[in-house]
Each structure stands twice: as C-alpha cells, then as structure tokens.
C-alpha cells in the first residue's frame, strides 16, 4: 500500500498533498493535466484567498507572493437602486488573488520538490476501486468530468436545481485599482452582482471582472456574448453594462484601454450549487472521501469555493495525521470536523443568490452602510463563513446581531 | 427573559451552572431536592472523576479536594479464568472519587455564592414549555423521573433493550487500599466485573465495591440480596462472592471488619443503556437541550457517565457563551461539538458489556497484560473515550493499534 492517493491537482488536492508531505506521508496526486497544461489554457476561475487561506499557505510553506505587493485590504460595496449605498468594509488581514494558472503549477512544483508523486492520467469513476487497492486511502479532489457522480447528491442540502447566476469572468486592463486596494462588490438589484478583483496574472497586476447575472436580467447577455467573434463589440457591450449597472467600477475605467488581457482570459458559464455526500463505501469495502468542488460546489458570488476547498483539505489532512484507520469512523470524523464551515459556506452563498434577496440580508447591508463595525465584521467573515451564517441563518439572528451593535430593537 | 434555566442539580447541571456564572450569565437551577436532601439519603452512585474532569473542576474553581489526598493513580486489572491475568495501568494524572452526597451539595454552595439561582420544585415534562418562556434557554440536565420522555430515544444508537448488568454498589470498611492507590477492575468471565474504588465519603476514606453482574450469572443474586433484613447474611454473601470471583480484592479484605459503612450506603439496580436526541423543538417553537443521563445513559462498568455529563455540560456551556441564538443552528452546534466523545463513551461502554466479550477486546486485554505502554494508554483513555473508541471500534483498529506498539502482525 502506497500512502494517500489524491485525484485532482486543484487547490484542495495540492494543499492536502503539501500538508501530508510536511509530515512525510507518501502521497500521489493524479491529474488529467500536466504541469504545463495547468499553466496554460483558458482562465480557470477568479479566485481570491482570504486570510485564513493565506495563513494556511504560510503553514504549508507556499506563501511565495508577498502580501504587501499582492494583497488587498477589503471590500468596496455599491448597492444600486433609487438611493444607492456606497461603503467599504475591511479585513483583519489581507486577502490575495492570484491567477490559478500561475498558482497551481507553482504549488505542484513545491509538492514535487518535497517528494510528492504525480501521475498524469485521467481517472474515471470506474477507476476509483482500483486506485483504492493501491493506496491506504483515495481522496477525490476533482469535480471535473464525471467524478461528481461518485458521491450522491444531497437533496436536503441542495436547494437549487438550476444555476441562480450566469457567469462572465474575465481579466481586463484599463481599470484603475481602488484605493485602498480592494475588491468591489457592486449589486444591481434584479440584475446581479459585479465582483471586481485586483488579481495577479501573466500580464502583471490586472483586474478581474466577474459578472454574476440573474437569469432573465439585463446582464445575462454577457454570459453568452462571443468575444472572439468580435472583440470590439464584446468590450463595448461589457463597458456599457458596467456603465449602466456598476457606476463605481465604471468611474475607474479608461474606455480607450479597456480590454481583456488575452482572448483566453475569459470564462463564461454557470454553476448549480450542489452538496454531495462526504464519503462513500466502495464495493470492495474501502472508503473514499470527497473534498472541494466534488463535495460542495458553490456559486462564486462571495468567493468561497477555493477557500472552502483548502479548509476542507486541511481538516481532512489533520484527520489523516491523527488517525490512519480509513474506515467509516474516520470518514465520519472528517465530515463532522469540517461540517460547520463547509455547510455554512454553502448556506450563506445560497442565501446571497436568492431571488428576491431575503429582507434580513437587505437589513444587514443597510446597517453595514451606516456602521463601519458591522461592515468590517461582515467583510472579515469572508474568512469565517460559519460566523457569517451565525448572523444570517435566520431573521432573528440578524436582528440579534444588529442589536449587539446597538442597532434597531 | 431570565438567562439560562437548568433542570437538575447533578454534575451536569452544576458544572454548566458554574461555568455560566463564571461568565456572569444569569442561571437558575431547578431541583426536586433541597441541598439537605442532596446530602442525605441513599448512596446515589459510585462515581470517579478522571483527570479531564478534575481539570474542568479546577477551571470552575471547585477543586476543593487535594488530589494528593483524595486522588488515585491507575487501575489494577485482574482477569480470571484458567490462566488469570494481573497487571496495572497508570493514568497521566490522577482520578478522584468522592461521595456525591458530599460533592454535589458543596458545588451547589459554590453556585449559590456565585449568584446562581436555585429553586426547589419538581419539574415535569409538561412544565418545560412554561419554563422555556421564562428563560432564554432551558437545559434538561436530569434523567430522574419521567424527564427522559421529553427526548426521543435513538434506536439507531441504543443497541440494548434490557440491562446487560445488574448492579450492587456499596461503600465498605475492612478493605485495605491497593498500593499504589487505584481502582481494581476485576473480571470474572461469564459472571461480571467488580470495580473497587477508593472513595471519600462521610466515614472518610472508604472502599466502594460496584458489582456488575451478568444476568443469569453467579453474581446476580447480589443485586437482589436484602441487606437490611439480615446484614450479617448480606456481608457473608458479598464476601463469599468476592472470594470466589475476585481474589485480588479478597486478599485485601479483613473479614471481621468487612461491612457497609451504613445501611444507606448501598445501591442496587440496573441501567438500560440509552441514547436520546440532543434537543427537541417545543410546541412554542423554542428549543430545549438534553445533557447528561437524560441525553446518554451508560452502564457504570467503565465509570464514564459522570465524566461524560460534565464534558457535555462544558461543551454546551462554551456554545452558549459563543452564540446566544438558541435556535436549531445552536442546538446542532452543541450536538456536533460533543458528538464524538459522547457517542464514543456510549459505544465503548456498550462494547465492554457485550456477552460474550468481542474477541478483539480480549486481544487488547491480553496485550495490556504483557505491554505496560498498552495498558497505560487504555487506562489513560478513561479520560478520552473517543481515543479508546479509536482503538476498539473494529477488530482492524485494535490490530493496527497493537501493530503500532510493535505487537502481532
């Protein structure tokens, strides 16, 4: 038996592999992509790592990007409507957004240099049993292809059957950063959100624009617009939508310079938020554990997917280090250990994309616009989704939260 | 609304109340017994507090009994049969056994002097709704009377429908303590266990003998023997059973001095091991949480009930201090937080009273008799039932545990 097998070389697979290698556990990562393929191709996402994830990177020895240069300090909110609201919120420590085509290959290099095994080969659901007989434990850390079918969907935890947002994510030049450097979260009621993220990519410090378009709303056409067919028309369309719906971003755009940093730096699509079982028992009696998107996929609207995958990988890794009996008791420990943060991530994200938005979320946003401490707490809770859910799980919780801040009642 | 209401003045209710008072939370304990009644009457149990519980007492400021005088250091094992085994196991830190008729009233005094409220009145299941409207949260910390009916029994977690042991617990004089001072765990295969516990009671340092009689075995008559009808015959019967089944205890008995310290210092009965739901939603929409015996009652064979109740109360208290929204999310946090230790306590205890004993338990006991480190780990795990269950949950786990100690394979 050969230690731990990890299917997937995304943030979950690599963080888990790096953690285990720090403790000399034999690990093999299986990926359907070579290191070169990880660094090329289309923009894979527009991920930001919040400070708990950055701290995890420090502990894994992969904190290669100086937070002073690559970090940002909070969120600039804009909520449109008849009386627009505009206010910032600050983290307790900076977040950092890196192009995963730079980030993942660098972490893979670290993993290899620390004795990790890496095999490039596609793994299908039918291959999991065979892998399980080669390793003490197989972890599925890839939601790509059909791997999701390995773990049953949890209908009780998956409230949506269709995407609640259609997505258009791209890296752009011609957008001046905010001061202080931060993400802009701009909401166009009824139409969707724009996340503007200061990101480091091949072109240097660029701007990610992630449009979260409500199906049927005025922004939806961004998810279908074809850049390559007519780049100028695409940029004009995007610019027009930003001008109309997201004025605090538009005011920093230099229209003549506004364009994608590359035709490949565009990703359009959508996500059906889905939770799946934590683990399954294979036909041979062994168990396999899900981590990351294959376990819980969330809409990117509050930038939690990668952070949650890293967290989940870390907790799984700690459980592996503490108990090397990979039976159902082990799997239940993993599930219990990560449950609150992972489910809170999912619950909170699903609340944020509900249409119409729940009244108590609007009340919280309103209070944030008037009370810096409330805005800062909401913002820092991007590192602690279970605390966010403590505030937002019910209208009573939001009311009690505001009362603790001396608001309302 | 008046803070937290706790029904029950046992170890769970008092430890919870004391923890909350240290943080200035208003608390009222409801008890069907006055402080005087708590200190009188029949022997309530023969409880030992293991070092994690002693540490909790330190943190609660109720560590009134110097561990040097009142503590003991480990377990002296005797396993009868054709080739008897005899070996000790040592704790990392001492345990302590105090008569609860001394312990609970003293803690109640501490609780009152720290501003806790105390109301003597019987609380019936029908009263819980009314109490729930008087307090922010009502905790049921009493398994007495019909309170168990408030929380549904969990059939999936309650493997037995009848007692697996019949009990005869008493405080005795005429038994010399072991050296070093410890509990003797003596097993008479097919007939049951004798726990001999150095306990502090009204008569000073005395000896508790807790007979755990397998129904139908030779020791069962102890559970029915009537002391008060003929004390001499009772003592003769007990002495004879100890001589026949538990020789390492018998060798320290001075027959002429052997007797109960008082006719009241005897408790006979039995327990049906039962797990109940962590919480329920009351008809008025409020929630109430179970802690201690009303949540999980275990056979006393490995002395875990009170320790588990204290642990559960502590974790509940920490959750209360962290989140004062007493809704279902709160209740689930409590359940998740305490689940591993509480369920492991139950699973491990239920394994210990299985007839016949599982083979892997016998293998572990055999290894303990030959390897001090294995015996010490088992013994110290009386403070960490989840670690004990890590070792005993399956035959594979026991085998892997022994392999880590270089045994077998």
PDB file of N, CA, C and O in Angstrom, chain B residues 8 30-34 37 119-123 142 144-145:
ATOM      1  N   UNK B   8     -32.242  20.224  37.036  1.00  0.00           N
ATOM      2  CA  UNK B   8     -31.380  19.175  37.549  1.00  0.00           C
ATOM      3  C   UNK B   8     -30.142  19.737  38.229  1.00  0.00           C
ATOM      4  O   UNK B   8     -29.460  20.592  37.667  1.00  0.00           O
ATOM      5  N   UNK B  30     -33.216  24.306  38.696  1.00  0.00           N
ATOM      6  CA  UNK B  30     -34.423  23.729  39.296  1.00  0.00           C
ATOM      7  C   UNK B  30     -34.100  22.316  39.740  1.00  0.00           C
ATOM      8  O   UNK B  30     -33.548  21.531  38.957  1.00  0.00           O
ATOM      9  N   UNK B  31     -34.449  22.008  40.978  1.00  0.00           N
ATOM     10  CA  UNK B  31     -34.174  20.665  41.505  1.00  0.00           C
ATOM     11  C   UNK B  31     -35.374  20.184  42.309  1.00  0.00           C
ATOM     12  O   UNK B  31     -36.063  20.987  42.942  1.00  0.00           O
ATOM     13  N   UNK B  32     -35.610  18.894  42.264  1.00  0.00           N
ATOM     14  CA  UNK B  32     -36.680  18.363  43.117  1.00  0.00           C
ATOM     15  C   UNK B  32     -36.165  18.042  44.516  1.00  0.00           C
ATOM     16  O   UNK B  32     -36.902  17.527  45.340  1.00  0.00           O
ATOM     17  N   UNK B  33     -34.881  18.350  44.751  1.00  0.00           N
ATOM     18  CA  UNK B  33     -34.306  18.084  46.071  1.00  0.00           C
ATOM     19  C   UNK B  33     -33.639  19.330  46.636  1.00  0.00           C
ATOM     20  O   UNK B  33     -32.966  20.058  45.894  1.00  0.00           O
ATOM     21  N   UNK B  34     -33.806  19.537  47.922  1.00  0.00           N
ATOM     22  CA  UNK B  34     -33.102  20.628  48.596  1.00  0.00           C
ATOM     23  C   UNK B  34     -31.628  20.254  48.751  1.00  0.00           C
ATOM     24  O   UNK B  34     -31.238  19.103  48.559  1.00  0.00           O
ATOM     25  N   UNK B  37     -31.401  17.520  51.113  1.00  0.00           N
ATOM     26  CA  UNK B  37     -31.765  16.221  50.545  1.00  0.00           C
ATOM     27  C   UNK B  37     -30.651  15.674  49.643  1.00  0.00           C
ATOM     28  O   UNK B  37     -30.437  14.472  49.572  1.00  0.00           O
ATOM     29  N   UNK B 119     -34.082  26.900  42.625  1.00  0.00           N
ATOM     30  CA  UNK B 119     -35.478  26.728  43.017  1.00  0.00           C
ATOM     31  C   UNK B 119     -35.763  25.255  43.216  1.00  0.00           C
ATOM     32  O   UNK B 119     -35.525  24.449  42.328  1.00  0.00           O
ATOM     33  N   UNK B 120     -36.279  24.946  44.399  1.00  0.00           N
ATOM     34  CA  UNK B 120     -36.642  23.558  44.674  1.00  0.00           C
ATOM     35  C   UNK B 120     -38.084  23.364  44.254  1.00  0.00           C
ATOM     36  O   UNK B 120     -39.000  23.936  44.854  1.00  0.00           O
ATOM     37  N   UNK B 121     -38.280  22.638  43.207  1.00  0.00           N
ATOM     38  CA  UNK B 121     -39.619  22.265  42.774  1.00  0.00           C
ATOM     39  C   UNK B 121     -39.506  21.167  41.717  1.00  0.00           C
ATOM     40  O   UNK B 121     -38.612  21.187  40.888  1.00  0.00           O
ATOM     41  N   UNK B 122     -40.406  20.233  41.798  1.00  0.00           N
ATOM     42  CA  UNK B 122     -40.362  19.192  40.777  1.00  0.00           C
ATOM     43  C   UNK B 122     -40.733  19.781  39.426  1.00  0.00           C
ATOM     44  O   UNK B 122     -41.631  20.624  39.318  1.00  0.00           O
ATOM     45  N   UNK B 123     -39.992  19.399  38.390  1.00  0.00           N
ATOM     46  CA  UNK B 123     -40.319  19.828  37.030  1.00  0.00           C
ATOM     47  C   UNK B 123     -40.734  18.579  36.251  1.00  0.00           C
ATOM     48  O   UNK B 123     -39.995  17.592  36.209  1.00  0.00           O
ATOM     49  N   UNK B 142     -31.452  16.482  33.941  1.00  0.00           N
ATOM     50  CA  UNK B 142     -31.897  15.491  34.921  1.00  0.00           C
ATOM     51  C   UNK B 142     -32.533  14.333  34.193  1.00  0.00           C
ATOM     52  O   UNK B 142     -33.431  14.517  33.372  1.00  0.00           O
ATOM     53  N   UNK B 144     -33.920  12.036  35.994  1.00  0.00           N
ATOM     54  CA  UNK B 144     -34.795  11.484  37.034  1.00  0.00           C
ATOM     55  C   UNK B 144     -36.248  11.502  36.580  1.00  0.00           C
ATOM     56  O   UNK B 144     -36.659  12.324  35.773  1.00  0.00           O
ATOM     57  N   UNK B 145     -37.014  10.592  37.158  1.00  0.00           N
ATOM     58  CA  UNK B 145     -38.446  10.564  36.902  1.00  0.00           C
ATOM     59  C   UNK B 145     -38.736  10.388  35.432  1.00  0.00           C
ATOM     60  O   UNK B 145     -38.085   9.603  34.736  1.00  0.00           O
TER      61      UNK B 145
END
